[in-house]
Coordinates of C-alpha atoms in Angstrom, one line a residue:
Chain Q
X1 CA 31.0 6.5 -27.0
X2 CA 29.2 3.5 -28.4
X3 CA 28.4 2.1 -25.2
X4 CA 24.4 2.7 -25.8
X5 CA 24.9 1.0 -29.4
X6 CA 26.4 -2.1 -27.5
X7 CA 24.1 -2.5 -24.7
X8 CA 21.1 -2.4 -27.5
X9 CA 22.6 -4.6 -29.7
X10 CA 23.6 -7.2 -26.8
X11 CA 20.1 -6.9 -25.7
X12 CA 18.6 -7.6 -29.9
X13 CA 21.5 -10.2 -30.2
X14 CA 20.2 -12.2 -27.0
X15 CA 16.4 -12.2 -28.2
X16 CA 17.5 -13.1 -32.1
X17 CA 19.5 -16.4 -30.8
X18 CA 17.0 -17.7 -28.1
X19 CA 18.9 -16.6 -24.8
X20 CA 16.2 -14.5 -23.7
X21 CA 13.5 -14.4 -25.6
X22 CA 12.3 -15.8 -28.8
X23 CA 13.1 -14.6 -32.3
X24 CA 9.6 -13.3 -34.5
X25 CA 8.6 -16.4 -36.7
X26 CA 10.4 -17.0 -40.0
X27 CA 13.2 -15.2 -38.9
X28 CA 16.7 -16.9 -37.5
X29 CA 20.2 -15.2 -37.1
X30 CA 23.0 -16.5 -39.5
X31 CA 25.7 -14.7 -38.4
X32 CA 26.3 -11.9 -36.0
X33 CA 30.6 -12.5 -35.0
X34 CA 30.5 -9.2 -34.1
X35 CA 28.4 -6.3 -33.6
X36 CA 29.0 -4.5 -36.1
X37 CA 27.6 -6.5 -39.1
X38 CA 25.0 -9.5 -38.7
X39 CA 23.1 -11.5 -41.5
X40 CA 19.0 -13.1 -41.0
X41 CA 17.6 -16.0 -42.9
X42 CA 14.5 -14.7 -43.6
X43 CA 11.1 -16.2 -45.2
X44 CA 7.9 -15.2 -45.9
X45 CA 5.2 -16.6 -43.9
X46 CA 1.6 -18.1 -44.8
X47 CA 0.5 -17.5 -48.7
X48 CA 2.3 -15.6 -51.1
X49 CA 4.5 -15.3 -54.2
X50 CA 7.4 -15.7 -52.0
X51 CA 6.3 -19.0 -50.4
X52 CA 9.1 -21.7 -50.6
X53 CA 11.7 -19.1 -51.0
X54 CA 14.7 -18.0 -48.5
X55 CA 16.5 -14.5 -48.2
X56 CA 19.4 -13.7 -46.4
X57 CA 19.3 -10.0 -45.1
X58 CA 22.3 -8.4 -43.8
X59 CA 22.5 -5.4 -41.3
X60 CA 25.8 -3.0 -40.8
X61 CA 25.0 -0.8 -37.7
X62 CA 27.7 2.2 -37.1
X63 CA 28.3 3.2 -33.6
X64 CA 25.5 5.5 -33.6
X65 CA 23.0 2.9 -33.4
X66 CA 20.1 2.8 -32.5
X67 CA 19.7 6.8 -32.9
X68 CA 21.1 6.2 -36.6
X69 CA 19.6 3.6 -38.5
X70 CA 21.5 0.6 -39.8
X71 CA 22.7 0.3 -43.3
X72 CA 20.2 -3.5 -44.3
X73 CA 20.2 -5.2 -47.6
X74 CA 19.5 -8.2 -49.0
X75 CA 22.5 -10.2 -49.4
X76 CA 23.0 -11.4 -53.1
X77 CA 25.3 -14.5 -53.2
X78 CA 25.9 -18.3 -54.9
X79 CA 23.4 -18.9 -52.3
X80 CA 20.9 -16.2 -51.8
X81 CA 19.1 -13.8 -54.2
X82 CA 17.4 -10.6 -53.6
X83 CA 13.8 -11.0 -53.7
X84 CA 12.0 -10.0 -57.0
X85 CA 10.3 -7.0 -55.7
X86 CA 9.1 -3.5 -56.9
X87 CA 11.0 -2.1 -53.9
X88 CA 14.1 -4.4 -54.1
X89 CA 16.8 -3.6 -56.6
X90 CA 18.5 -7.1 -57.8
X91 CA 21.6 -6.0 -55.7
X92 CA 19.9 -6.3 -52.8
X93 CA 19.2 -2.2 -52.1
X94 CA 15.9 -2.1 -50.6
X95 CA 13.7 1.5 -50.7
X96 CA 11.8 1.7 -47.8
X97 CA 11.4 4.8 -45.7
X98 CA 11.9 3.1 -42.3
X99 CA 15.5 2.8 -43.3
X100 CA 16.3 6.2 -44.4
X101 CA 14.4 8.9 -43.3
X102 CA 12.1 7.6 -41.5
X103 CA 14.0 5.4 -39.2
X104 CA 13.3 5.7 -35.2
X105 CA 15.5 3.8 -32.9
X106 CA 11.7 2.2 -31.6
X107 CA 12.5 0.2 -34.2
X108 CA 15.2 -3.1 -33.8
X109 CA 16.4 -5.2 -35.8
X110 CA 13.5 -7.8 -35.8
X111 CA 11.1 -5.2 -36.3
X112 CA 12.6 -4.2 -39.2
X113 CA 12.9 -8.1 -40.4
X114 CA 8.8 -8.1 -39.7
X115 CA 8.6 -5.2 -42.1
X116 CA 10.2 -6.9 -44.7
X117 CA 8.7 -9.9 -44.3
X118 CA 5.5 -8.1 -44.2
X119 CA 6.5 -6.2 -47.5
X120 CA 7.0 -9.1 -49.4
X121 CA 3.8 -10.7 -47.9
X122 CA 1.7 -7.9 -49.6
X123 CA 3.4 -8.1 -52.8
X124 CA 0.6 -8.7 -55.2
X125 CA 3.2 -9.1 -58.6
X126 CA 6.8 -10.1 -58.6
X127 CA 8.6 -7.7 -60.7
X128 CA 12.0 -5.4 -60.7
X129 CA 11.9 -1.8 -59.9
X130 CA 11.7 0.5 -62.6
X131 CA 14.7 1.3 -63.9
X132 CA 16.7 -1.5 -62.1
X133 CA 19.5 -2.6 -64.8
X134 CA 20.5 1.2 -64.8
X135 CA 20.4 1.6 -60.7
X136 CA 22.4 -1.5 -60.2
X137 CA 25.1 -0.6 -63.0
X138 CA 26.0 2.8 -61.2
X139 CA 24.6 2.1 -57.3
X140 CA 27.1 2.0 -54.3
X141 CA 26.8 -1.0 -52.4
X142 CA 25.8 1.0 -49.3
X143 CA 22.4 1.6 -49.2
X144 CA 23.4 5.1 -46.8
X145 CA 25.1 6.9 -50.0
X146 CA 21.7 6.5 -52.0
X147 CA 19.1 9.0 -51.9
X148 CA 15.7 7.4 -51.9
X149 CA 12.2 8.7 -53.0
X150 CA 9.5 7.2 -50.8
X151 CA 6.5 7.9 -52.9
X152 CA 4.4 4.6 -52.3
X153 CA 2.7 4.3 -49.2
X154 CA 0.3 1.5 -50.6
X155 CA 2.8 -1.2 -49.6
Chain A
X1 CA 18.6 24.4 -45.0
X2 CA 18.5 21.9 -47.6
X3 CA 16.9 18.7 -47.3
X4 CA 18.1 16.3 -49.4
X5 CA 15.8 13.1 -48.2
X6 CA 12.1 14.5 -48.3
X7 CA 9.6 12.0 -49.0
X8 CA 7.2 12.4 -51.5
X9 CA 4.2 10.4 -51.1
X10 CA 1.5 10.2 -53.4
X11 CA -1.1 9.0 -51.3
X12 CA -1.9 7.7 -48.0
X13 CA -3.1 4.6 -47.2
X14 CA -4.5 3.1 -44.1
X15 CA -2.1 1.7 -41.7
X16 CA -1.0 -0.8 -44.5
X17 CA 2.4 -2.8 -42.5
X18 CA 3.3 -3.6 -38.9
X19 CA 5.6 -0.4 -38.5
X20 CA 4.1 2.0 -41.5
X21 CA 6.4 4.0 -43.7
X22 CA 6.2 4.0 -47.4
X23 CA 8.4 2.0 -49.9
X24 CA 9.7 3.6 -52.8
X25 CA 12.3 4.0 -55.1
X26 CA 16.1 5.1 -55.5
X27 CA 16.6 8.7 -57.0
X28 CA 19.9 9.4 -58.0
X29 CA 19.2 12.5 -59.0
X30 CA 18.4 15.5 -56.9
X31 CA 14.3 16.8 -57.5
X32 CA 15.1 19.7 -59.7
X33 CA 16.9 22.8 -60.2
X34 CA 15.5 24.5 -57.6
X35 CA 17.7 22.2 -55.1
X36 CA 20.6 22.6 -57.4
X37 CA 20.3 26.2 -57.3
X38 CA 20.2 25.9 -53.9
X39 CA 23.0 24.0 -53.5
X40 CA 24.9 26.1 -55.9
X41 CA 24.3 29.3 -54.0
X42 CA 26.3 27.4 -50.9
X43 CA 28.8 26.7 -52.1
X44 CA 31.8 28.7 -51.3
X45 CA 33.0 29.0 -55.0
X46 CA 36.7 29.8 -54.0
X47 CA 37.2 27.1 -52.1
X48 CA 35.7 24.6 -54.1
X49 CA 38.5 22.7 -56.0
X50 CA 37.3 21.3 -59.1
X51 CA 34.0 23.7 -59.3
X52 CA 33.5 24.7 -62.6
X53 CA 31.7 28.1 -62.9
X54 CA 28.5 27.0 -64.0
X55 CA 27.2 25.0 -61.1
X56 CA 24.7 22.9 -63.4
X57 CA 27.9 21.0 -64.2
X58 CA 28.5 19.3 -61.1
X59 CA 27.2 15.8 -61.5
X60 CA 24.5 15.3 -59.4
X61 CA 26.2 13.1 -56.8
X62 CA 28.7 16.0 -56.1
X63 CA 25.8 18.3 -55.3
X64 CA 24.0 16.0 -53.3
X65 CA 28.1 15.2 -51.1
X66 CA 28.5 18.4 -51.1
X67 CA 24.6 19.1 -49.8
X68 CA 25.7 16.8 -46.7
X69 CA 28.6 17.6 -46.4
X70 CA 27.2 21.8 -46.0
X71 CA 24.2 20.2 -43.3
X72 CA 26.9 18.5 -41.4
X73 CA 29.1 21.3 -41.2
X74 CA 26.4 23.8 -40.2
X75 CA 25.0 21.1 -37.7
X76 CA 28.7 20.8 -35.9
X77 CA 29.2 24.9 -35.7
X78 CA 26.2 24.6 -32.9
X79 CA 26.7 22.6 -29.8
X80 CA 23.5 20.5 -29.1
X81 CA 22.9 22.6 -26.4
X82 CA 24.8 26.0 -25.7
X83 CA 25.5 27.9 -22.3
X84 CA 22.5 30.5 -21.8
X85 CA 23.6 33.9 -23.6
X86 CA 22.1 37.4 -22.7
X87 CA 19.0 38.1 -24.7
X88 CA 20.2 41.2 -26.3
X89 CA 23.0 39.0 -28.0
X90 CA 19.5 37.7 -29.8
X91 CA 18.4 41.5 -30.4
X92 CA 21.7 42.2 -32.3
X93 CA 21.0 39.4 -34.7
X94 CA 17.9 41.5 -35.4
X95 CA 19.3 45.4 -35.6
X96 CA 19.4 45.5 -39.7
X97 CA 16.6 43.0 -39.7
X98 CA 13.0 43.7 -40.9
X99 CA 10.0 43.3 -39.5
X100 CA 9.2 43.9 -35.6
X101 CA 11.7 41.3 -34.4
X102 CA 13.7 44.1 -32.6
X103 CA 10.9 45.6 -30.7
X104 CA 9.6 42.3 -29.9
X105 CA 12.8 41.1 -28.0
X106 CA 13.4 44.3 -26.0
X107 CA 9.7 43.7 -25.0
X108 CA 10.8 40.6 -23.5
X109 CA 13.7 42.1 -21.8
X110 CA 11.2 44.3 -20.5
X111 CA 9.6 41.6 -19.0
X112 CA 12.4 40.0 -17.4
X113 CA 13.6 37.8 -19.7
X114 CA 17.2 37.5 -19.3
X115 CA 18.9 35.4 -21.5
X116 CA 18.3 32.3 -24.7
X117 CA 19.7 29.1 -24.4
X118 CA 20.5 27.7 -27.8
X119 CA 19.4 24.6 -29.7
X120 CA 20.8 23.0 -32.3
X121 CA 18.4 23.1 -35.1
X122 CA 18.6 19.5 -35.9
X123 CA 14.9 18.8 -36.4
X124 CA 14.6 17.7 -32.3
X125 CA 15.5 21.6 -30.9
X126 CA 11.8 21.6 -29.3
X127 CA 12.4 17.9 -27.8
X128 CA 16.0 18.8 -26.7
X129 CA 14.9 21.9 -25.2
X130 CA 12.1 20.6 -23.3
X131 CA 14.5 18.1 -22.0
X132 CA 16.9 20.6 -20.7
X133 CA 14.6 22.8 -19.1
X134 CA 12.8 20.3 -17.4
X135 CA 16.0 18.4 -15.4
X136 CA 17.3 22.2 -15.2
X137 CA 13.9 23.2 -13.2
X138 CA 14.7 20.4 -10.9
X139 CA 18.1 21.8 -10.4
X140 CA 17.0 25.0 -9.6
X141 CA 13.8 23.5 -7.1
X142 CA 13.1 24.0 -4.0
X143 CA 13.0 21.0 -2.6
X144 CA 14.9 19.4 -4.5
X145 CA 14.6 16.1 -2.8
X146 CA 11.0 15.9 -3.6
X147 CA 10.9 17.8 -7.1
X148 CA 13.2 14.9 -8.3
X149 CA 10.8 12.5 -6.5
X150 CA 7.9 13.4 -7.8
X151 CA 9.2 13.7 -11.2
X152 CA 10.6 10.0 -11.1
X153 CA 7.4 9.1 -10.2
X154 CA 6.0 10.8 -13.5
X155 CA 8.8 9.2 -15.5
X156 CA 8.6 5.6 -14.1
X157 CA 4.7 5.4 -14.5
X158 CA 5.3 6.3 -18.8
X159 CA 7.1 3.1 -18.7
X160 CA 4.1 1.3 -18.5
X161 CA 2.2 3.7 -21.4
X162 CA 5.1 3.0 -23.7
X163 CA 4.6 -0.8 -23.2
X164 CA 0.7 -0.8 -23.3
X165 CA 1.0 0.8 -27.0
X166 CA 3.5 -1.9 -28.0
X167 CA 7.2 -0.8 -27.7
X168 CA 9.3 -3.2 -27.2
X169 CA 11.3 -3.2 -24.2
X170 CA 14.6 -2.8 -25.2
X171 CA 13.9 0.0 -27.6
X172 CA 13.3 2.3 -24.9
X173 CA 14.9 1.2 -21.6
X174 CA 18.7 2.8 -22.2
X175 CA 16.9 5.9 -23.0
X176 CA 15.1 6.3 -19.9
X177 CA 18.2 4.9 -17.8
X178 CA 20.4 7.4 -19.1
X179 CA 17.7 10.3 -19.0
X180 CA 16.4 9.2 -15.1
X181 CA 20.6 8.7 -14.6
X182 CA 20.7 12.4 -15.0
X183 CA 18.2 13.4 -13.3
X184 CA 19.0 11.0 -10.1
X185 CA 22.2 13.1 -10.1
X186 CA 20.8 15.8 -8.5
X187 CA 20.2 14.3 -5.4
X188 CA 22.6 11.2 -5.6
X189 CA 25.7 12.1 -5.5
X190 CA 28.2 9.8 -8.3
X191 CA 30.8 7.1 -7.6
X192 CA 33.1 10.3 -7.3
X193 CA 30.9 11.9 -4.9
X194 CA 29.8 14.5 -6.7
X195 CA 26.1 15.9 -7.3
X196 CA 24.9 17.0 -10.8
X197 CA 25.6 20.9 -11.3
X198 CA 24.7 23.8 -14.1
X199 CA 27.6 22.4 -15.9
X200 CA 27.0 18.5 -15.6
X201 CA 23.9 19.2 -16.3
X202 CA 24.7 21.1 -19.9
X203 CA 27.8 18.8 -20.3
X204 CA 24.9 16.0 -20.3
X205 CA 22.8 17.7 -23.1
X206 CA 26.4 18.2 -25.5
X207 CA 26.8 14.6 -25.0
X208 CA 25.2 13.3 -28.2
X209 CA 24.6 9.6 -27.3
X210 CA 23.2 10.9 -23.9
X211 CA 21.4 14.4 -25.3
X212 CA 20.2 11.8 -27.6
X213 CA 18.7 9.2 -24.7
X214 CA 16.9 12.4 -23.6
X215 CA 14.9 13.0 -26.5
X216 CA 14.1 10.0 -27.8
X217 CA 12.9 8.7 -24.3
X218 CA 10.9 12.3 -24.5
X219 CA 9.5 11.4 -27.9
X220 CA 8.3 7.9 -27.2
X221 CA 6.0 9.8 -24.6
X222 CA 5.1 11.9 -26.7
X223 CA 4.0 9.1 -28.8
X224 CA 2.7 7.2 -26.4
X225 CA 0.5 9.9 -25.3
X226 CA -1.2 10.6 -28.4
X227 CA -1.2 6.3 -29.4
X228 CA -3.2 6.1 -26.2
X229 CA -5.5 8.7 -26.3
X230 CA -6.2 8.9 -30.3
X231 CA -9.6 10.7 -29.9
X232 CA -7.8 13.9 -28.5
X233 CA -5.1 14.1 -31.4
X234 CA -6.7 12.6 -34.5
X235 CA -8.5 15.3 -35.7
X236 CA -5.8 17.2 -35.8
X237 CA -2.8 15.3 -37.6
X238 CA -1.6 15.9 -40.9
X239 CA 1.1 15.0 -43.1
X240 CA 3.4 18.1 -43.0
X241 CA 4.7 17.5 -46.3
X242 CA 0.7 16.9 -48.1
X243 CA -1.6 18.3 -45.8
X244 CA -3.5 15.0 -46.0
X245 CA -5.3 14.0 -42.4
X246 CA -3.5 11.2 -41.1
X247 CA -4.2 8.6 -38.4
X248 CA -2.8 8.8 -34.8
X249 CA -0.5 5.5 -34.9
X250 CA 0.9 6.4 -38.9
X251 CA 1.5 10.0 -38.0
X252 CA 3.3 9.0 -34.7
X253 CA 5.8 6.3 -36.6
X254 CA 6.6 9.3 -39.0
X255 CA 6.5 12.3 -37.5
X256 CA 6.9 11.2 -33.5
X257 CA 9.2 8.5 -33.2
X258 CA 11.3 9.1 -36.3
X259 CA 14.7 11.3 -35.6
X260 CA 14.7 14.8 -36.6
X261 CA 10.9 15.7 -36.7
X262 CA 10.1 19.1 -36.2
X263 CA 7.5 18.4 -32.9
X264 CA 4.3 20.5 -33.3
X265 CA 1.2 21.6 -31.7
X266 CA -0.7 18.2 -31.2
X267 CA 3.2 17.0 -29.8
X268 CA 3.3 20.0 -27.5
X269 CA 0.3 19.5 -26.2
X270 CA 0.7 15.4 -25.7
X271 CA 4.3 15.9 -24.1
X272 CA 3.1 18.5 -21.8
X273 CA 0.0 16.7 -20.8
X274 CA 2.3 13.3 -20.3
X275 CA 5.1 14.7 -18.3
X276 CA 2.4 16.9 -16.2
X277 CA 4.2 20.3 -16.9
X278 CA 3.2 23.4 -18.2
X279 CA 5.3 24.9 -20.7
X280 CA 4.5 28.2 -22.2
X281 CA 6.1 29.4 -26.0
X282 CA 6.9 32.9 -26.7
X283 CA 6.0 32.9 -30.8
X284 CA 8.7 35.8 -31.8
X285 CA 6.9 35.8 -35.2
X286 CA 5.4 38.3 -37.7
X287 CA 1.9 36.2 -38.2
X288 CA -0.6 36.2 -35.8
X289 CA -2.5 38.9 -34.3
X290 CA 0.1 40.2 -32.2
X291 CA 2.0 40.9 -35.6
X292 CA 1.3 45.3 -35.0
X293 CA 2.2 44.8 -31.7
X294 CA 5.5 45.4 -30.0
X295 CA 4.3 42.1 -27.5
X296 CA 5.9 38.7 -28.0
X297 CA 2.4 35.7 -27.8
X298 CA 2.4 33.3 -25.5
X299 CA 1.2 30.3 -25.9
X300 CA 0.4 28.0 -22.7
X301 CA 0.2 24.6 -22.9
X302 CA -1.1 23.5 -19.6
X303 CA -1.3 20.1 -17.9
X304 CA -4.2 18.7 -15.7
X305 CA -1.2 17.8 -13.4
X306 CA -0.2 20.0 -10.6
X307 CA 3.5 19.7 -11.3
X308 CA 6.1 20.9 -8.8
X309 CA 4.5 23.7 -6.7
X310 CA 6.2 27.1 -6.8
X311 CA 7.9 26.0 -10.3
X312 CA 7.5 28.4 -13.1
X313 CA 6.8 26.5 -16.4
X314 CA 9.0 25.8 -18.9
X315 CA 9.5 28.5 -21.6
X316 CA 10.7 28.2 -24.7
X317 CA 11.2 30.9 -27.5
X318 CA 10.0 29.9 -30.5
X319 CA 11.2 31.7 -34.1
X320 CA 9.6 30.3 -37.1
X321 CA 10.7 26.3 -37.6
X322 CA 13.2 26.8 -34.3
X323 CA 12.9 26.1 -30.7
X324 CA 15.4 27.4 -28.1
X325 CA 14.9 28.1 -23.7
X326 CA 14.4 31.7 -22.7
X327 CA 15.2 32.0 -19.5
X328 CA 15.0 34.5 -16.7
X329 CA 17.7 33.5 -14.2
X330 CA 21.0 35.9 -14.9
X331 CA 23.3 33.9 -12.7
X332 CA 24.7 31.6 -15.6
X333 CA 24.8 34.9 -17.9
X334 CA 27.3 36.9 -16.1
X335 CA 30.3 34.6 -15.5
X336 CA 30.0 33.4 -18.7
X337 CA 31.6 35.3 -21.7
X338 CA 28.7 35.6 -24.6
X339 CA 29.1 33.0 -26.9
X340 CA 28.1 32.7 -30.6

């Protein structure tokens, strides 16, 4: 029964590559052979302490999709590095509530590249979350088996 | 119930990104011993392999697999949806209970109150509900022919609410297709020639991807509703976990429009007000000033919408942090064998 999650993500895949519609600014698909797992270029637009720099973010959607929210992550390769950010562990895990318990299936895949983009934007000091070295030792690489604390709605 | 994934936020901020939320960090560890104790106390000890007997040494990723793994279980025992039961089914729960439960449900027998139609209690029970009662009342019309007009007519002109408030397209469109799909069944018959009936109808609502459709499309309303009308709900809005007042458009990204968000007054009020139906909740609760007597409250939530003539409104029982249908017609009740 993933016939909804296919229809929405043939819809999202269609805007992202320019078939019908255009994909947000900043934004452009890498890689989406399937739809079960797709990877963004993504940069920051306009001033900020990201300007000049590129991300890769990858999104793994099960079939429950969009009423489940995809597993996303910065992808942390020889060419791509997570983004030094207090809400962006050097794996790539990113803590923000839209992707865990706050997730609603309003959102899509670009809106949830906007967020980020708009995340980093408002970053007003490039540093590592507390506690990173110890998360990233012990952290699965899927973002779903980690509980997260959202306590920092300044962002 | 534990809830493993509460937010804790500090402090609100206005409106601060495009879609809201708050940023945080990764907690490997469960809050405190209060959850562990929790957790502990669920667990079936004898058939826990590997369970030491003192529960504070599980590692804390065990307690929070096991946590899920307890939700998930609980969660599946409960169709989405279940087949209308007799009311005094409900009134047996109650027979060693405290409190004035028991008299309050045979007062609602009393009143003609036939049987409760379970929902799951997922965190969308009032949604689902509201869904179900509201294609079932179309079932049961009249005239039919026009009830499911009329009420397409509601449905399509929502479409253009959800888009003036800025959802995209595609975010919503399968949810209303599969919710006015339904809905169209009544009248139209299918490729198989065959018309929607009390069973399609609850077979729909235990479908999760299509039970699903249903209450997100009924959520985005709800949404919508308040998004587009902020003067009526903000004064009323707070974050349920702080108490802090909150702004229409943040509270509706976190409470509305995210999955498994209990829906509360300022929601019922929105929802009933978009979809033009009254709906009326019996509060089977101790508070209130109905607490000494044997009377169940009702609470009406009334559109400025005439709705279908002749329908009754939709009524929903509500026990504290639960929503489930009450419902008067004994039809379904009595071929059916009662059901847990």
């Amino acid at each position: 029964m993933a016939m909804m999650s296919t229809k929405r993500l043939q819809k999202e895949l269609a805007e992202l590559n320019g078939v019908k519609g255009t994909p947000p600014t900043g934004i452009s698909l890498l890689s989406a052979d399937n739809l079960a797992s797709w990877r963004l270029e993504l940069q920051v637009l306009g001033e900020s302490l990201y300007q000049g720099e590129t991300f890769a973010v990858e999104f793994r959607f099960g079939s429950r999709y969009p009423i489940e929210s995809p597993a996303v992550v910065f992808v942390v390769n020889d060419k791509y590095k997570a983004p030094v950010h207090p809400h962006v562990y050097s794996n790539g895990l990113i803590c923000a509530s839209i992707l865990g318990n706050e997730w609603s299936p309003v959102l899509s895949v670009s809106a949830v590249c906007l967020t980020l983009q708009s995340m980093l934007a408002s970053c007003k000091e490039k540093k590592l979350p507390d506690g990173n070295d110890a998360f990233v030792k012990t952290a699965p690489l899927d973002p779903k088996k980690v509980r997260f604390v959202y306590d920092d709605d300044t962002v | 119930m534990v809830s493993m994934s509460t937010p804790t936020p500090t402090s609100t901020a206005p409106d601060p990104t495009p879609t809201g939320g708050a940023v945080g960090h990764a907690a490997q560890s469960l809050t405190g011993q209060e959850d562990k104790d929790k957790v502990a106390s669920m667990l079936p000890r004898s058939e826990t392999p590997g369970v030491p007997g003192d529960e504070n040494q599980l590692s804390e990723h065990d307690l929070y697999q096991l946590a899920q793994q307890l939700k998930d279980e609980e969660a599946n025992k409960r169709p989405l949806i279940s087949s209308a039961e007799p009311l005094s089914a409900l009134r047996e729960e109650y027979t060693n209970g405290t409190g004035n439960f028991l008299e309050k449900i045979e007062w609602l027998m009393s009143q003609g109150w036939r049987g409760l139609r379970r929902t799951r209690g997922d965190g969308d029970c009032f949604y689902r509900s509201l869904a179900y009662a509201y294609v079932e009342r179309l079932l049961f019309a009249d005239d039919q022919d026009l009830a499911v007009a009329s009420t397409k007519s509601i449905l399509e002109a929502k479409l253009k609410v959800l888009e003036q408030v800025g959802f995209e397209k595609l975010a919503y469109e399968d949810f209303y297709d599969a919710f006015v799909e339904v809905i169209d069944l009544i009248v139209k018959p299918n490729q198989h020639g065959r018309k929607l009936d009390a069973n399609g109808l609850l077979e729909f609502f235990q479908t999760p991807e299509l039970s699903n459709s249903a209450v997100f499309f009924l959520k985005l309303v709800t949404s919508a509703q308040m998004r587009s009308e902020p003067a009526l709900y903000e004064g009323f809005l707070m974050n349920p976990d702080t108490g802090d007042p909150m702004g229409v458009k943040e509270f509706c990204e976190r409470f509305v429009e995210a999955a498994g968000k209990e829906a509360d007054d300022p929601m019922i009020s929105a929802l009933t007000s978009a979809l033009s139906v009254p709906v009326n909740v019996a509060y089977l609760s101790n508070a209130g000033f109905s607490d000494s007597s044997h009377k169940v409250n009702f609470v009406e939530f009334q559109s400025e919408g005439t709705g279908l003539s002749g329908a009754e409104p939709i009524t929903l029982l509500y026990r504290p942090g639960h929503y489930d249908i009450l419902e008067k017609r004994a039809d379904d009740l009595e071929t059916r064998p009662d059901r847990k």
